[in-house]
Coordinates of C-alpha atoms in Angstrom, one line a residue:
M1 CA 22.2 -53.0 101.7
F2 CA 21.4 -55.3 98.7
K3 CA 19.7 -58.4 100.1
L4 CA 18.2 -61.3 98.2
N5 CA 15.6 -62.0 100.8
D6 CA 14.2 -58.4 101.0
P7 CA 12.0 -56.8 98.4
L8 CA 13.1 -53.6 96.6
D9 CA 10.4 -51.5 98.2
D10 CA 11.8 -48.0 98.0
R11 CA 10.3 -45.4 100.3
V12 CA 11.1 -42.4 102.4
T13 CA 9.4 -41.2 105.6
I14 CA 7.9 -37.7 105.7
N15 CA 6.1 -36.5 108.8
G16 CA 5.6 -40.1 109.9
E17 CA 4.2 -41.3 106.6
E18 CA 6.0 -43.5 104.0
H19 CA 6.1 -42.3 100.4
P20 CA 7.5 -44.2 97.4
I21 CA 10.5 -43.0 95.3
Y22 CA 11.5 -44.0 91.8
M23 CA 14.8 -45.9 91.9
A24 CA 15.3 -47.0 88.3
F25 CA 19.0 -46.7 87.5
D26 CA 18.5 -44.1 84.8
N27 CA 16.2 -42.0 87.0
V28 CA 18.8 -42.0 89.8
M29 CA 21.5 -40.9 87.2
S30 CA 19.2 -38.0 86.1
A31 CA 18.5 -37.0 89.7
L32 CA 22.3 -36.9 90.6
E33 CA 22.9 -34.9 87.4
T34 CA 20.8 -32.0 88.8
F35 CA 23.6 -31.2 91.3
D36 CA 25.9 -30.3 88.3
D37 CA 23.6 -27.4 87.3
K38 CA 25.4 -24.6 89.0
E39 CA 23.1 -22.0 87.4
L40 CA 20.5 -23.2 90.0
S41 CA 20.6 -22.3 93.6
E42 CA 21.2 -25.0 96.2
S43 CA 17.5 -25.1 97.2
D44 CA 16.4 -25.3 93.5
R45 CA 18.8 -28.2 92.8
L46 CA 17.5 -30.0 95.8
Y47 CA 13.9 -29.3 94.7
V48 CA 14.6 -30.7 91.2
F49 CA 16.4 -33.7 92.6
L50 CA 13.4 -34.6 94.8
G51 CA 11.0 -34.0 91.9
I52 CA 12.9 -36.5 89.8
M53 CA 13.1 -39.1 92.6
F54 CA 9.4 -38.8 93.4
H55 CA 8.7 -39.0 89.7
D56 CA 4.9 -38.8 89.2
Y57 CA 4.1 -40.1 92.7
D58 CA 3.5 -37.0 94.7
Q59 CA 4.8 -33.7 93.2
E60 CA 2.4 -31.6 95.3
L61 CA 3.9 -33.0 98.5
I62 CA 7.4 -31.7 97.6
S63 CA 6.1 -28.2 97.1
S64 CA 4.5 -28.3 100.5
L65 CA 7.7 -29.2 102.3
D66 CA 9.9 -26.6 104.0
F67 CA 13.6 -26.5 103.1
E68 CA 14.8 -28.4 106.2
T69 CA 12.3 -31.2 105.6
Q70 CA 13.4 -31.3 101.9
I71 CA 17.0 -31.7 103.1
D72 CA 16.0 -34.6 105.4
V73 CA 14.2 -36.3 102.6
G74 CA 17.1 -35.8 100.3
K75 CA 19.4 -37.4 102.8
Q76 CA 17.1 -40.4 103.1
I77 CA 17.2 -40.8 99.3
I78 CA 21.0 -40.4 99.2
D79 CA 21.3 -43.1 101.9
Q80 CA 19.3 -45.5 99.7
I81 CA 21.5 -44.7 96.7
N82 CA 24.6 -45.2 98.8
S83 CA 23.3 -48.6 100.1
E84 CA 24.9 -50.0 96.9
P85 CA 27.5 -47.4 95.9
I86 CA 29.5 -47.6 92.6
E87 CA 33.0 -48.9 93.4
N88 CA 32.2 -48.5 97.1
Q89 CA 32.4 -44.7 96.8
P90 CA 29.2 -43.1 98.0
V91 CA 28.0 -39.6 97.1
D92 CA 26.9 -36.8 99.4
L93 CA 23.7 -34.7 99.2
E94 CA 25.2 -32.6 96.5
G95 CA 26.1 -35.6 94.3
N96 CA 29.8 -35.4 95.0
P97 CA 31.9 -38.5 95.6
M98 CA 32.8 -38.8 99.2
P99 CA 36.6 -39.2 99.8
Q100 CA 37.8 -42.7 100.4
P101 CA 40.9 -43.7 102.4
K102 CA 44.0 -43.8 100.2
R103 CA 42.1 -42.6 97.1
D104 CA 41.6 -39.0 98.1
G105 CA 38.1 -39.0 96.6
E106 CA 39.4 -39.7 93.1
Q107 CA 36.6 -40.1 90.5
L108 CA 36.4 -43.7 89.2
V109 CA 33.2 -43.8 87.1
S110 CA 31.4 -41.1 85.2
F111 CA 27.9 -41.9 83.8
L112 CA 28.5 -39.2 81.2
F113 CA 32.0 -39.9 79.9
D114 CA 31.9 -43.7 80.5
A115 CA 28.4 -44.3 79.1
K116 CA 29.5 -46.2 76.0
Y117 CA 32.0 -48.3 78.0
I118 CA 29.3 -49.2 80.7
Y119 CA 26.8 -50.0 78.0
A120 CA 29.2 -52.2 76.1
A121 CA 30.3 -54.0 79.3
F122 CA 26.8 -54.8 80.3
M123 CA 26.1 -56.2 76.8
Q124 CA 29.4 -58.2 76.9
A125 CA 29.1 -59.6 80.4
Y126 CA 25.4 -60.0 81.0
G127 CA 23.7 -59.6 77.6
I128 CA 21.8 -56.6 79.1
D129 CA 20.9 -53.7 76.9
L130 CA 20.8 -50.7 79.3
I131 CA 18.9 -48.6 76.8
E132 CA 16.1 -51.2 76.8
Q133 CA 16.3 -51.4 80.6
Q134 CA 15.6 -47.7 81.2
G135 CA 12.8 -47.2 83.6
S136 CA 12.9 -50.8 84.9
L137 CA 16.3 -51.9 86.0
H138 CA 16.6 -51.0 89.7
W139 CA 19.6 -48.9 90.9
S140 CA 20.7 -51.6 93.4
K141 CA 20.7 -54.2 90.6
F142 CA 22.6 -51.9 88.2
S143 CA 25.2 -51.0 90.9
A144 CA 25.8 -54.6 91.9
L145 CA 26.3 -55.6 88.2
L146 CA 28.5 -52.7 87.5
N147 CA 30.7 -53.3 90.6
A148 CA 31.0 -57.0 89.6
L149 CA 32.0 -56.5 85.9
P150 CA 34.6 -59.2 84.9
D151 CA 38.2 -58.3 84.1
N152 CA 37.8 -58.9 80.4
T153 CA 35.4 -55.9 80.0
L154 CA 37.0 -52.5 79.0
M155 CA 35.0 -50.7 81.7
R156 CA 36.5 -52.8 84.4
Q157 CA 40.0 -52.3 83.0
I158 CA 39.5 -48.6 82.9
I159 CA 38.4 -48.5 86.5
D160 CA 41.4 -50.6 87.5
I161 CA 43.7 -48.2 85.6
R162 CA 42.2 -45.2 87.4
K163 CA 42.7 -46.9 90.7
T164 CA 46.3 -48.0 90.1
N165 CA 48.9 -46.3 92.4
L166 CA 51.9 -45.6 90.2
N167 CA 54.2 -45.6 93.2
E168 CA 53.5 -49.3 93.7
I169 CA 54.7 -50.2 90.2
K170 CA 58.4 -51.0 90.3
D171 CA 59.0 -51.6 86.6
K172 CA 59.8 -48.3 84.9
N173 CA 58.3 -49.2 81.5
E174 CA 55.1 -50.6 83.1
R175 CA 54.8 -47.5 85.2
K176 CA 55.2 -45.3 82.1
R177 CA 52.5 -47.4 80.2
I178 CA 50.0 -47.1 83.1
R179 CA 50.6 -43.4 83.5
K180 CA 49.9 -42.9 79.8
L181 CA 46.6 -44.9 80.2
Q182 CA 45.6 -42.9 83.2
Q183 CA 46.1 -39.7 81.3
Q184 CA 44.0 -41.2 78.4
F185 CA 41.1 -42.2 80.7
S186 CA 41.4 -39.3 83.2
L187 CA 38.0 -38.0 84.2
E188 CA 39.5 -34.8 85.7
N189 CA 40.6 -33.4 82.3
K190 CA 37.3 -34.3 80.7
A191 CA 35.3 -32.7 83.4
D192 CA 37.4 -29.5 83.2
S193 CA 36.9 -29.3 79.5
D194 CA 33.2 -30.0 79.5
E195 CA 31.3 -26.7 79.6
E196 CA 28.1 -28.1 80.9
G197 CA 29.5 -30.5 83.4
G198 CA 28.2 -34.0 83.7
D199 CA 26.8 -36.6 86.0
T200 CA 29.9 -38.0 87.6
Y201 CA 29.7 -40.6 90.3
G202 CA 32.0 -43.3 91.6

């Protein structure tokens, strides 16, 4: 949980000892992206994920862990990522959005396909250049800011369009307009047409 009176001291426990992990927002994105590489085995994807999250801290440690311990460490990291999930939709250990009530696990944000909208929204709303913040802006701060984007940013409008239940719109013309926008900003069609996949999360 994001708290103003607690430091952002990110660590996992391995065999009773605490070890630091690297929670810069772009590093977390890169780590989640590894789960899209279906050419790797499940164990290899987890190994690469841990390698990215440990950064340069302790690569030898990861190699020394058995698969069950790696899974436990991976779950600890995912729990920290989910402490401030994007649009209140956490991910599982394979990087997939966990289904939410009434939304059926619908994807709301893609770091790949929405990158330009997210970048523009941060510049518009906060004056933050996310490219310049790579390696420094903490995941929890990034998530909090993304979740709190004001209504006048295109990214917030796109999220709201994706979340809209067409059955709740009574006006026929408005329903038609929103349906067209949902098709335009659909992540499902883009993900299906993207040969290499992408780091989706939401």
